[in-house]
Amino acid sequence: MSDMKAQGVKLAEKRSKAVSVLFFVGFVFVLSTLFYRPVTLSLSWHAPWLSPYAHLAFHCASIEAISSSEFLARQTELSRTLFDLNATAYIAEPGASSQFFGNFSKSQWSLSERPLLLVISANSGSGFSDEMASNVQPMVTILTPKFEATRARLLPVAAASGQVRYIEWAEEADPYAVLLADLPSSDLFKPRTIFVDNSVRKFIVDGLLHASDQAEKSSSSGVVVLSAPPAITQMRERKSKAEIQILRCVNEATLLAIREVHKGLYPGIRESQARSMMASALGAAGLKDGGCLTLFGENAALPHGSGTDRTLGSQDFALFDCTASLHGYFSDITRTVAVDPDNIPAKHLEIWQLVQSAQTRALAEATNGTLASRVDAAARNFLQEKGYGEFFTHRLGHGIGLEVHEEPYLRGGNNDIIRIGHTFSDEPGIYIEGKVGVRLEDCFYINEDGVGIYLTEEVGGPSKAPWRP
């Protein structure tokens, strides 16, 4: 009986300790919420559920990555484009294009001096002929260093046939010669043409060119190495429904994170503290590669300034330019916010409202069939009329997707035509150095009706006021 009592006492002591720990954690959480976030942020590193931003994790939880069937469609379109252009293959390094066509990027394979290349070639099964054009299928090949072959086979490479070919090159071999010797040959395409993605590093292009010259000297089979033409590079520009869905959610989650952090701002907070809060919020939302340019007061007058860890004054604007990724697709949101609207100088509020109006005018101009330069002009001309044209010092916007900045660009002199499925940032700004800087940025897409729609429309869209981001 005494043993049972002893065990009961020990059990009671354990329960008491557990309750004490839970009470202490709750007490610390309440205090850090009331008197600011540093302790909470530290705890959330080890226990994400303690983060004041934990609820953001649910926003994109149901959004799926690009399906295998969509990768198949992309590779098939690419291979048939190669056939139409009398080309043998397309080559890309780990990056946005390899992510688009092959489901892996620099996040899975860092670039080094040893090339690992994605090669997609047009394969008809038994040579080429005009009648076979509609039956062309993609063949996916990975060129890998031999000693890294096992790791290369672990990459999540998408392949139309379900099979990936691996070409291994030894340290003493010329990887480019090994690759060219393995490329499909045909009587239809002579000399063979290979297209290289425009982001491939120069030494790889030089290596391919040298190997091509050597091959031509030793045999009658020449190889022409060219940059990928618009017919290929533009495949990434116009987004599918699945891509739009991912882009919509990552931009929504980024905006929701900014709104949460805005609630925690106060006069005296430092840029570094606010930047840490943003990183925590983006991470809590389940986004990757998250970060924000955070600038207070006159620091925001330098569009891409690094800040000075300035404290936020009651009369200051705070500028947050944030990006993060979901399934490889990026957000890009900028908000210029205020803590106390009653203390913001009237002139600064006027500037904020002009930037907001310029952003609205640009979106209205962005329709299917419009020149990209006209969208830039819509915002720029408005600010010029209001006397602030000289303070809008950068282009209006850029394409966005698997890269934060990608083609096409909304800038003067760009005669690219906007089409359904294009995605852009819309980010006018006014920057008066030493005084004030204001930028508002929201990304949008061109819907099936040919109209520009903000990706954040379903969570309230663009900023309504400096205190309503």
C-alpha positions as a printed Julia matrix, in Angstrom:
469×3 Matrix{Float64}:
   0.0    0.0     0.0
   2.88   2.35    0.81
   4.38   1.68   -2.65
   1.11   2.69   -4.27
   1.04   5.87   -2.23
   4.61   6.67   -3.21
   3.78   6.18   -6.87
   0.75   8.41   -6.48
   2.85  11.14   -4.9
   5.39  10.95   -7.75
   2.6   11.11  -10.34
   1.1   14.15   -8.62
   4.5   15.84   -8.56
   4.96  15.22  -12.31
   1.52  16.66  -13.04
   2.27  19.68  -10.88
   5.54  20.31  -12.74
   3.79  19.98  -16.13
   1.12  22.48  -15.08
   3.82  24.86  -13.84
   5.68  24.68  -17.15
   2.5   25.3   -19.13
   1.6   28.22  -16.85
   5.09  29.73  -17.28
   4.99  29.42  -21.09
   1.53  31.0   -21.18
   2.67  33.79  -18.88
   5.71  34.56  -21.07
   3.53  34.51  -24.18
   1.05  37.0   -22.71
   3.81  39.33  -21.52
   5.64  39.26  -24.84
   2.4   39.96  -26.69
   1.65  42.93  -24.47
   5.13  44.43  -24.35
   6.34  43.43  -27.81
   7.45  40.33  -29.65
  11.16  39.5   -29.18
  10.59  36.75  -26.57
   7.73  35.28  -28.57
   9.86  35.24  -31.72
  12.61  33.41  -29.86
  10.21  30.82  -28.54
   8.51  30.39  -31.93
  11.85  29.34  -33.43
  11.62  26.18  -31.3
   7.84  26.01  -31.05
   6.07  27.43  -34.13
   2.65  27.06  -32.52
   3.62  29.83  -30.08
   4.1   32.33  -32.91
   1.52  35.13  -32.98
   1.38  34.48  -36.74
   0.7   30.73  -36.5
  -2.81  31.13  -37.94
  -1.29  32.16  -41.29
  -0.13  28.57  -41.82
  -3.61  27.52  -42.9
  -3.99  29.98  -45.76
  -2.08  28.07  -48.45
  -2.07  24.62  -46.86
  -4.42  23.16  -49.49
  -2.63  24.59  -52.53
  -0.93  21.83  -54.51
   2.28  21.97  -56.51
   2.33  21.66  -60.3
   1.04  18.22  -61.36
   2.96  15.61  -63.37
   0.44  15.98  -66.19
   1.27  19.68  -66.5
   4.98  18.9   -66.68
   4.17  16.39  -69.43
   2.27  19.06  -71.36
   5.16  21.53  -71.04
   7.75  19.02  -72.2
   5.57  17.9   -75.09
   5.05  21.48  -76.24
   8.79  22.1   -75.99
   9.73  18.99  -77.97
   7.26  19.83  -80.76
   8.57  23.4   -80.85
  12.07  21.99  -81.24
  10.87  19.85  -84.14
   9.18  22.84  -85.8
  12.43  24.83  -85.46
  14.54  21.97  -86.88
  16.36  21.7   -83.55
  17.62  18.63  -81.74
  17.58  19.66  -78.08
  17.14  22.35  -75.43
  19.6   22.68  -72.53
  19.15  24.4   -69.16
  21.06  24.6   -65.88
  19.35  24.24  -62.48
  17.22  27.37  -62.17
  13.8   28.72  -63.09
  13.71  27.07  -66.53
  14.74  23.65  -65.2
  12.03  24.07  -62.56
   9.48  24.89  -65.26
  10.37  22.0   -67.56
  11.93  19.46  -65.2
  10.69  20.08  -61.63
  14.05  20.92  -60.05
  16.04  24.12  -59.55
  18.99  25.62  -57.68
  17.24  24.88  -54.4
  17.81  21.15  -55.04
  21.14  21.43  -56.91
  23.46  24.36  -56.32
  25.48  25.6   -59.27
  29.19  24.83  -59.3
  32.07  24.61  -61.78
  30.92  21.08  -62.66
  27.9   21.25  -64.98
  24.71  19.39  -64.28
  22.36  20.02  -67.2
  18.75  19.3   -68.07
  18.45  18.26  -71.72
  15.09  17.89  -73.43
  15.16  16.56  -76.97
  12.58  15.8   -79.62
  12.11  12.05  -79.97
   9.91  10.43  -82.62
  11.07   6.91  -81.79
  12.54   6.06  -85.19
  13.96   9.18  -86.78
  12.16  12.27  -88.01
   9.83  13.08  -90.86
   7.24  15.75  -91.52
   4.45  13.21  -91.02
   5.77  12.44  -87.55
   5.62  16.03  -86.27
   2.4   15.51  -84.33
   3.81  12.34  -82.75
   7.02  13.87  -81.44
   7.54  13.15  -77.75
  10.06  14.63  -75.31
  13.09  12.73  -74.11
  14.46  13.96  -70.77
  18.17  13.59  -70.08
  20.36  14.7   -67.17
  24.07  15.29  -67.74
  25.75  14.72  -64.38
  29.24  14.46  -62.95
  29.93  10.74  -62.58
  30.81  10.93  -58.88
  27.52  12.8   -58.26
  25.37  10.4   -60.29
  23.67   8.81  -57.29
  22.7   12.22  -55.91
  21.53  13.35  -59.36
  19.19  10.36  -59.52
  17.55  11.57  -56.31
  16.4   14.79  -57.97
  12.61  14.96  -58.43
  12.96  15.19  -62.22
   9.68  15.11  -64.12
   9.71  13.03  -67.31
   6.93  12.51  -69.82
   7.69   8.81  -70.22
   8.3    8.32  -66.51
  11.94   7.58  -67.3
  14.96   9.88  -67.21
  18.19   9.18  -69.06
  21.41   9.95  -67.18
  24.67  10.73  -68.94
  27.65  10.55  -66.61
  30.94  12.32  -67.28
  34.19  11.48  -65.51
  36.47  14.13  -64.05
  39.07  13.64  -66.79
  36.48  13.9   -69.59
  35.06  16.9   -71.46
  31.42  16.99  -70.27
  30.29  18.94  -73.32
  31.85  16.51  -75.76
  30.23  13.65  -73.85
  26.85  15.37  -74.13
  27.09  16.23  -77.83
  28.15  12.7   -78.69
  24.99  11.4   -77.03
  22.52  13.76  -78.7
  20.08  12.2   -81.18
  21.15  12.39  -84.81
  18.93  12.41  -87.88
  19.08  12.76  -91.62
  16.45  15.49  -91.45
  18.34  17.99  -89.24
  21.87  18.68  -90.5
  23.74  20.33  -88.96
  22.16  19.56  -85.6
  20.96  22.63  -83.68
  20.75  22.84  -79.91
  19.18  25.73  -78.03
  20.69  26.89  -74.75
  18.57  28.59  -72.09
  19.4   32.28  -71.83
  20.37  32.0   -68.16
  23.05  29.35  -68.71
  26.48  30.57  -67.6
  28.95  31.67  -70.27
  31.62  29.07  -69.55
  29.09  26.32  -70.3
  28.12  27.93  -73.59
  31.82  28.3   -74.43
  32.36  24.63  -73.59
  29.53  23.55  -75.87
  30.84  25.73  -78.7
  34.37  24.32  -78.33
  33.08  20.74  -78.26
  31.0   21.49  -81.34
  34.05  22.79  -83.21
  36.03  19.68  -82.27
  33.2   17.39  -83.36
  32.92  19.13  -86.71
  36.66  18.74  -87.36
  36.6   15.04  -86.59
  33.43  14.13  -88.46
  30.83  15.44  -90.86
  28.31  15.82  -88.06
  28.3   19.5   -87.04
  26.43  21.03  -84.11
  25.11  24.59  -84.0
  24.73  26.11  -80.51
  22.23  28.99  -80.25
  20.4   30.92  -77.55
  16.83  29.74  -77.06
  14.45  31.77  -79.27
  11.28  33.55  -78.08
   9.16  30.56  -79.11
  10.78  28.73  -76.18
  11.6   31.49  -73.71
   8.05  32.81  -73.8
   6.56  29.5   -72.69
   7.15  30.52  -69.06
   5.6   33.95  -69.45
   1.93  33.08  -69.84
   0.79  31.24  -66.74
  -1.59  28.28  -66.53
  -4.55  28.1   -64.16
  -2.5   26.02  -61.73
   0.31  28.58  -61.77
  -2.13  31.44  -61.22
  -3.61  29.59  -58.25
  -0.18  29.22  -56.62
   0.77  32.83  -57.4
  -2.52  34.06  -56.01
  -2.05  32.25  -52.69
   1.61  33.17  -52.16
   0.81  36.83  -52.77
  -2.23  36.67  -50.5
  -0.24  35.06  -47.69
   2.52  37.65  -48.06
   0.0   40.48  -47.82
  -1.68  38.92  -44.8
   1.73  38.68  -43.12
   2.39  42.37  -43.76
  -0.98  43.27  -42.25
  -0.24  41.24  -39.14
   3.15  42.88  -38.66
   1.65  46.32  -39.24
  -0.55  45.75  -36.2
   2.56  45.25  -34.06
   4.42  48.4   -35.14
   4.94  51.24  -32.68
   7.01  54.45  -32.48
  10.53  53.53  -31.45
  10.67  50.11  -33.11
  13.78  49.58  -35.23
  13.95  48.54  -38.88
  15.78  45.35  -37.89
  13.07  44.42  -35.39
  10.29  44.94  -37.92
  12.28  42.99  -40.52
  12.59  40.07  -38.09
   8.86  40.19  -37.42
   8.21  39.98  -41.17
  10.55  37.01  -41.57
   8.76  35.25  -38.72
   5.32  35.96  -40.21
   6.3   34.74  -43.69
   7.8   31.6   -42.22
   4.71  30.97  -40.11
   2.63  31.22  -43.31
   4.54  28.23  -44.67
   6.36  30.26  -47.33
  10.01  29.78  -48.3
  12.79  32.23  -49.14
  10.86  34.97  -47.35
  12.29  38.38  -46.65
  11.46  42.08  -46.68
  13.25  45.28  -47.47
  12.27  47.37  -44.45
  12.8   51.14  -44.53
  11.54  53.87  -42.18
  11.07  57.58  -42.86
  13.53  59.17  -45.29
  15.31  55.83  -45.76
  12.42  54.81  -48.02
  13.43  57.52  -50.49
  16.14  55.12  -51.71
  14.02  52.48  -53.52
  16.44  49.63  -52.83
  18.23  51.11  -49.82
  19.67  48.9   -47.11
  18.36  51.02  -44.24
  20.24  52.3   -41.21
  18.34  50.43  -38.48
  16.49  53.67  -37.92
  13.74  53.85  -35.31
  10.2   54.56  -36.45
   8.92  58.01  -35.58
   5.27  58.89  -35.1
   5.37  61.04  -38.27
   7.13  58.42  -40.4
   6.02  56.05  -43.08
   7.32  52.49  -42.9
   7.97  50.75  -46.22
   7.91  46.95  -46.51
   8.9   45.36  -49.82
   8.38  41.62  -49.32
   8.83  38.44  -51.3
   8.49  34.74  -50.55
   7.85  31.53  -52.47
   5.31  28.73  -52.6
   6.05  25.63  -54.71
   8.77  27.65  -56.43
   6.53  30.61  -57.37
   7.18  34.04  -55.88
   5.23  36.91  -54.38
   6.21  40.57  -54.51
   4.23  42.99  -52.35
   5.12  46.5   -51.16
   3.24  48.5   -48.58
   3.98  51.97  -47.27
   2.21  52.19  -43.93
   1.72  54.52  -40.97
   1.32  53.78  -37.28
  -0.56  56.94  -36.31
  -2.46  58.51  -39.25
  -3.09  61.7   -37.29
   0.63  62.51  -37.14
   1.58  61.95  -40.8
   2.33  65.29  -42.55
  -0.41  66.29  -44.99
   2.08  66.52  -47.87
   3.23  62.97  -47.27
  -0.36  61.72  -47.27
  -0.94  63.56  -50.55
   2.09  61.8   -52.06
   0.8   58.43  -50.83
  -2.58  59.06  -52.46
  -0.95  60.06  -55.76
   1.02  56.81  -55.83
  -2.16  54.88  -55.13
  -3.92  56.64  -58.02
  -1.0   55.96  -60.37
  -1.16  52.27  -59.48
  -4.9   52.17  -60.23
  -4.42  53.87  -63.61
  -1.71  51.42  -64.61
  -3.88  48.39  -63.85
  -6.74  49.82  -65.91
  -4.39  50.17  -68.89
  -3.11  46.59  -68.64
  -5.35  44.63  -70.99
  -4.86  41.88  -73.55
  -3.25  43.3   -76.71
  -1.78  46.42  -75.05
   1.89  47.35  -75.41
   3.8   46.93  -72.14
   5.18  50.46  -72.49
   1.68  51.94  -72.42
   1.03  50.53  -68.95
   4.18  52.17  -67.64
   3.16  55.42  -69.34
  -0.29  55.42  -67.69
   1.26  55.71  -64.23
   4.22  57.87  -65.28
   2.17  60.45  -67.17
  -0.22  60.84  -64.26
   2.6   61.54  -61.81
   4.18  63.89  -64.33
   0.93  65.87  -64.55
   0.88  66.15  -60.76
   4.41  67.5   -60.69
   6.14  64.37  -59.38
   7.33  62.73  -62.6
  11.01  63.27  -61.83
  10.63  61.4   -58.53
   9.34  58.21  -60.16
  12.77  56.86  -61.01
  12.29  53.19  -62.0
  10.14  51.1   -64.34
   6.53  50.41  -63.36
   6.81  46.66  -63.08
   8.12  43.26  -64.09
   6.9   39.8   -64.88
   6.71  37.4   -61.95
   6.54  33.64  -61.54
   9.36  31.19  -60.9
  11.57  34.28  -60.63
  10.74  37.45  -58.76
  11.81  39.48  -61.8
  11.23  37.95  -65.22
  10.09  38.88  -68.72
   8.13  40.78  -69.87
   8.78  44.15  -68.19
   6.41  47.1   -67.85
   8.77  49.9   -68.88
   9.11  52.62  -71.44
  10.38  51.45  -74.81
   9.17  47.88  -74.38
   6.92  46.9   -77.29
   6.08  43.45  -75.94
   2.36  42.8   -76.22
   0.45  41.88  -73.09
  -1.46  38.61  -73.43
  -3.89  36.51  -71.39
  -1.97  34.65  -68.68
   0.77  37.23  -68.27
   1.59  38.2   -64.68
   3.13  41.49  -63.59
   3.98  43.68  -60.64
   2.4   47.15  -60.56
   4.67  49.31  -58.38
   4.77  53.05  -58.92
   6.63  55.21  -56.41
   7.67  58.72  -55.46
  11.1   59.15  -53.89
  12.23  62.54  -52.58
  15.68  61.93  -51.15
  16.22  63.1   -47.6
  12.49  63.54  -47.05
  10.06  60.78  -47.96
   9.63  57.68  -50.07
   6.37  55.95  -51.01
   5.9   52.79  -53.07
   2.85  50.57  -53.45
   3.18  47.21  -55.18
   0.65  44.54  -56.05
   0.97  41.77  -58.61
  -1.76  41.04  -61.13
  -2.58  38.67  -63.97
  -4.46  39.06  -67.24
  -7.59  36.92  -66.95
  -9.47  35.09  -69.7
 -11.47  38.24  -70.44
  -8.23  40.09  -71.11
  -8.5   42.26  -67.98
  -5.9   42.84  -65.27
  -6.88  41.36  -61.89
  -4.85  41.7   -58.69
  -3.62  38.38  -57.34
  -4.62  39.6   -53.87
  -8.16  40.53  -54.89
  -9.76  37.84  -52.71
  -8.13  39.2   -49.54
  -8.95  42.83  -50.18
  -6.49  43.73  -52.92
  -4.4   46.9   -52.91
  -3.84  49.19  -49.96
  -6.74  51.5   -49.17
  -4.82  53.87  -46.89
  -1.47  54.0   -45.06
  -3.2   52.55  -41.99
  -5.14  49.97  -44.05
  -2.54  47.88  -45.9
